[in-house]
Structure formats: structure tokens, C-alpha cells
Coordinates of C-alpha atoms in Angstrom, one line a residue:
M1 CA 10.2 13.4 52.2
K2 CA 11.4 10.5 50.6
K3 CA 7.9 9.0 49.9
I4 CA 7.1 12.5 48.6
L5 CA 9.7 11.8 45.6
I6 CA 8.8 8.5 45.3
L7 CA 5.4 9.3 44.5
M8 CA 6.7 12.0 42.1
V9 CA 9.6 10.6 40.4
W10 CA 6.6 7.1 39.3
F11 CA 3.9 10.4 38.9
I12 CA 5.8 11.5 36.0
V13 CA 6.9 8.5 34.7
G14 CA 3.6 7.0 34.8
C15 CA 2.1 9.9 32.8
S16 CA 5.2 10.2 30.5
T17 CA 4.6 6.7 29.7
D18 CA 0.8 7.1 28.4
K19 CA 1.5 10.1 26.3
I20 CA 4.4 7.3 24.9
E21 CA 1.8 4.8 25.1
S22 CA -0.4 6.5 23.5
E23 CA 1.4 8.6 20.3
A24 CA 1.9 4.6 19.7
S25 CA -1.8 3.6 18.6
L26 CA -3.8 4.8 15.3
A27 CA -6.3 6.1 18.2
G28 CA -3.4 8.3 20.0
T29 CA -2.1 9.6 16.6
L30 CA -5.3 11.4 15.0
A31 CA -6.2 12.9 19.4
D32 CA -6.4 16.4 18.5
N33 CA -5.6 16.4 15.3
Q34 CA -7.8 16.2 12.1
F35 CA -8.2 13.8 9.8
V36 CA -9.2 11.6 6.8
V37 CA -10.5 8.1 6.4
D38 CA -10.1 5.8 3.0
N39 CA -7.5 8.8 1.5
V40 CA -4.1 6.7 1.6
I41 CA -4.1 4.7 -1.4
A42 CA -3.0 1.0 0.2
C43 CA -2.8 -2.6 -0.5
A44 CA -0.6 -5.0 1.1
A45 CA 0.9 -8.6 -0.4
S46 CA 3.2 -11.7 0.0
N47 CA 6.8 -10.8 -0.6
E48 CA 8.8 -13.1 -2.5
N49 CA 10.9 -13.6 0.1
S50 CA 8.2 -15.6 2.5
E51 CA 8.5 -14.4 5.6
L52 CA 8.1 -10.1 4.6
V53 CA 4.9 -9.2 4.1
S54 CA 5.2 -5.7 1.4
V55 CA 2.4 -3.1 2.5
F56 CA 2.4 -0.5 -0.9
F57 CA 1.1 3.0 -0.2
Y58 CA 0.7 6.0 -3.2
P59 CA 2.4 9.3 -1.5
R60 CA 1.2 11.7 -3.4
P61 CA 3.0 14.9 -3.8
G62 CA 3.5 17.1 -0.4
A63 CA 2.4 13.5 1.7
K64 CA 4.8 13.6 4.7
N65 CA 5.6 11.1 7.5
P66 CA 4.5 7.8 6.3
Q67 CA 3.9 5.6 8.9
C68 CA 2.1 1.2 9.0
F69 CA -0.4 1.2 12.4
E70 CA -1.1 -2.9 13.4
S71 CA -4.7 -3.9 15.2
S72 CA -4.0 -6.0 17.6
D73 CA -8.2 -8.2 17.0
D74 CA -10.2 -8.3 14.0
D75 CA -13.0 -5.0 14.8
K76 CA -10.9 -3.4 11.8
N77 CA -12.2 0.0 13.4
N78 CA -11.7 0.3 17.0
F79 CA -8.4 2.6 15.8
K80 CA -8.1 1.6 20.1
N81 CA -6.9 -1.7 18.9
Y82 CA -3.6 -0.2 16.1
S83 CA -0.7 -0.3 16.8
K84 CA 2.5 1.3 15.3
I85 CA 4.8 -0.9 14.2
D86 CA 8.4 -0.1 13.1
A87 CA 9.6 -1.2 9.2
P88 CA 12.1 0.3 7.2
I89 CA 10.5 2.1 3.6
F90 CA 11.7 1.6 0.8
D91 CA 11.2 2.9 -3.0
V92 CA 8.9 1.3 -5.8
F93 CA 9.5 2.4 -8.8
N94 CA 11.9 5.2 -7.9
G95 CA 10.2 5.8 -5.6
Y96 CA 6.5 7.4 -7.6
L97 CA 5.3 4.5 -5.1
M98 CA 6.4 3.0 -1.8
K99 CA 6.2 -0.2 0.9
F100 CA 6.8 -0.9 4.4
E101 CA 8.6 -4.0 4.9
T102 CA 7.6 -6.0 7.3
F103 CA 8.2 -9.1 9.6
F104 CA 3.8 -10.7 10.8
D105 CA 3.2 -13.6 13.2
E106 CA 0.0 -13.7 12.0
E107 CA -2.3 -12.7 9.9
K108 CA -4.1 -9.5 10.5
W109 CA -5.6 -5.4 10.0
V110 CA -3.4 -2.6 9.0
I111 CA -3.1 1.0 8.3
V112 CA -1.2 3.4 6.7
T113 CA -0.9 7.4 7.1
F114 CA 0.4 10.2 5.9
E115 CA 0.6 13.7 6.7
E116 CA -0.3 15.8 4.4
A117 CA -1.9 19.5 4.3
G118 CA -2.0 19.5 7.4
K119 CA -4.7 16.3 8.3
I120 CA -3.3 12.0 9.0
H121 CA -4.4 10.8 6.5
L122 CA -5.6 6.9 6.2
S123 CA -6.0 4.0 3.9
N124 CA -9.3 2.2 4.1
P125 CA -7.8 -1.4 6.5
I126 CA -6.4 -4.0 4.9
R127 CA -6.4 -7.5 5.5
L128 CA -3.0 -9.0 5.9
K129 CA -2.9 -13.1 4.1
Y130 CA -0.3 -14.5 3.3
F131 CA -0.4 -17.3 5.3
S132 CA -3.8 -18.3 4.2
K133 CA -3.6 -16.5 0.8
S134 CA 0.2 -15.6 -0.9
T135 CA 0.0 -14.2 -3.1
E136 CA 1.2 -15.4 -6.7
Y137 CA 4.0 -13.9 -8.8
L138 CA 2.8 -14.8 -12.4
A139 CA 4.6 -14.1 -15.3
D140 CA 3.2 -16.3 -18.6
N141 CA -1.4 -14.5 -17.3
S142 CA -1.4 -11.3 -19.4
T143 CA -1.4 -11.0 -22.9
I144 CA 1.5 -7.0 -24.3
N145 CA 0.9 -5.7 -28.2
A146 CA 1.3 -2.5 -26.6
P147 CA -0.2 -0.8 -26.9
M148 CA -2.4 -2.7 -26.2
F149 CA -2.6 -5.0 -22.6
S150 CA -4.8 -7.6 -21.2
W151 CA -4.5 -10.4 -18.6
Q152 CA -6.3 -13.6 -17.4
D153 CA -7.0 -13.6 -12.9
G154 CA -4.6 -16.9 -11.9
S155 CA -5.9 -18.8 -9.1
Y156 CA -8.3 -16.8 -7.0
S157 CA -11.7 -15.5 -8.7
D158 CA -11.9 -12.8 -5.9
T159 CA -10.0 -10.0 -7.4
A160 CA -12.4 -7.3 -7.1
I161 CA -10.0 -3.7 -8.7
Y162 CA -6.5 -4.6 -11.1
F163 CA -3.6 -1.8 -10.7
Q164 CA -1.8 -2.2 -14.1
V165 CA 1.9 -0.1 -14.4
I166 CA 3.8 1.0 -17.1
S167 CA 7.6 1.8 -16.6
D168 CA 10.8 2.8 -18.6
E169 CA 13.5 1.0 -18.7
Q170 CA 15.5 2.8 -15.9
N171 CA 11.9 1.7 -13.8
N172 CA 10.6 5.1 -13.6
L173 CA 7.0 5.4 -13.7
L174 CA 5.1 6.6 -16.9
S175 CA 0.9 5.7 -15.9
G176 CA -0.7 3.7 -13.4
T177 CA -4.3 3.4 -14.2
Y178 CA -6.5 1.4 -12.3
T179 CA -9.5 -0.4 -14.3
Y180 CA -12.0 -3.3 -12.7
D181 CA -11.7 -4.9 -16.4
K182 CA -8.6 -8.1 -17.4
F183 CA -7.6 -5.0 -20.5
F184 CA -5.4 -1.1 -21.4
T185 CA -4.3 0.5 -23.7
F186 CA -1.9 2.7 -22.7
Y187 CA -2.8 5.9 -22.7
E188 CA -6.3 5.8 -23.3
L189 CA -8.8 6.0 -19.7
D190 CA -11.8 5.1 -21.2
N191 CA -11.4 2.0 -19.2
V192 CA -10.0 3.7 -15.6
V193 CA -11.2 4.8 -13.1
L194 CA -9.2 5.8 -10.0
N195 CA -5.8 7.3 -11.5
I196 CA -2.7 8.5 -9.8
T197 CA -0.3 9.6 -12.7
Q198 CA 1.0 12.9 -12.1
K199 CA 1.0 14.5 -15.9
K200 CA 0.3 11.9 -18.8
P201 CA 3.3 10.6 -20.1
T202 CA 4.3 10.9 -23.8
S203 CA 3.8 7.8 -26.5
M204 CA 6.2 5.4 -26.0
V205 CA 9.1 5.0 -28.7
N206 CA 9.5 1.7 -30.7
G207 CA 12.1 -0.2 -29.9
D208 CA 12.1 0.9 -26.7
T209 CA 12.1 -2.0 -23.6
Y210 CA 9.6 -0.6 -20.8
N211 CA 7.5 -2.3 -18.0
Y212 CA 4.5 -4.3 -17.3
T213 CA 3.6 -4.1 -14.0
L214 CA -0.3 -5.4 -13.0
M215 CA -0.8 -6.0 -9.7
A216 CA -5.0 -7.9 -8.7
V217 CA -6.3 -6.6 -5.3
S218 CA -9.9 -8.2 -3.5
E219 CA -11.9 -6.4 -2.0
D220 CA -10.0 -5.9 1.0
N221 CA -7.0 -4.9 -0.3
W222 CA -4.7 -7.8 -0.3
V223 CA -2.8 -8.4 -3.4
N224 CA -3.8 -11.6 -5.2
M225 CA -1.7 -12.1 -8.0
I226 CA 1.4 -9.6 -9.2
S227 CA 2.8 -10.2 -13.1
S228 CA 5.6 -8.5 -13.6
K229 CA 7.4 -8.9 -16.7
P230 CA 9.5 -6.2 -20.1
F231 CA 8.8 -5.6 -23.4
V232 CA 10.0 -4.3 -26.8
V233 CA 8.2 -1.7 -28.6
E234 CA 7.5 -2.7 -32.0

């Protein structure tokens, strides 16, 4: 009887452990769920605190339960090798964007997910390159003659796309747009290839102070450079 009881306890514990481990993996999370790949806008950058990495993402209205998974090997498309990380989430631009902040002991791939409309949505794999290619924080590489903005690359030449945000003095996002060019005019969309602005912003007011933020993002979704500075509309 004692042996039977021990076997039963071992079986229950073993099954529970398998379930927990399965749910902690990306493959386990996706099992028995509908999911959509490449449908979360996300990227990662070296944090200004050099010991941390920021994983940014855009939580579309209605998105819930955001999670971040890290891969244990270099196969970025093998969901079985991604495990969930326990990292705090912070608001960016008063919650219009969000970010995970955490420490990684080595460069690896990560994927951001959230739930929306009954499905799990996944970002493209993001390559963390904080040791080999630390994100540059620059303030003098951009020219602002509002409503026109232009910029130059920093030390890295492999930027694939540029994300620019115009926000007000209270840090509320007014427009968030992506372009392949090194210029943008607020709020003209002729050269915009992706727009996360939820509603058309009002015109900027002469004499008011605003903030400009630029991210230069490589093809593997690592942020090469971040530029941020306030400006006054004249």
C-alpha cells in the first residue's frame, strides 16, 4: 500500500511538473490555442542602465497578458526552445507603448506575445545584441525644424527602418510612425510604411514644447540608436 501511495504521489507530482514546464515554454503556451506569428510590433535595446535590456512592444487596444520568452539556442524559429521570463513591465509614453526590463547573461533571441481577440499573437524574433552592438544614445544626430525632422545614422550602418515618435510635454504620444527614409514631416504619411497612431493628431501649437524620439532598428529588431530631445514649435 505504501509503495502504491508513493507511486501515485510521484505520478501526480511528475504530471504537474510536466504541465508547469510545458506552460512555461512558448510551444506549451501555444498548444491548443490559435496563434498568429509576426503580428506584434516589438524591438529591443540596451537600457541606459548598462546591466539591463529593454524589450519594447506596442500593445494594441484590447491586448492583454503580455509575455516575453527567451530562446536557449540560436534556432530563432524553434518555439520549443523558448521559455517564459519573469520580467517587470513598464509604461512608455504613458502606456501607449510598453517594455520589459530584465537582465540577460548572454545574447539570445526573444519573442513577445499577447492575447487579442481569442488568439495569441507573436512578434518576430528579436536578437539581443547588447554586448556586441550596444545601443547608442545620441542627441546631436537630428535636425528639427518642426514640422520637419531629419536625422543621420550613428556608428552602425545596418539600420533597416526608423521609428519616430512625437509626444507632448506630458509625454503623451501624438504620432508614432515608421519610415525607411531619414526624414519625416508631422503628420504627413507619404513616406510612412507603418503607422501606430490610433487617431489623427491635432496640429502642433506655436510656442509649445514637444518631445522627439527616434529609434533606428536593424532587420533583426535590435535598436542600433535612440535619439530623444525636446523642441519648441516656432
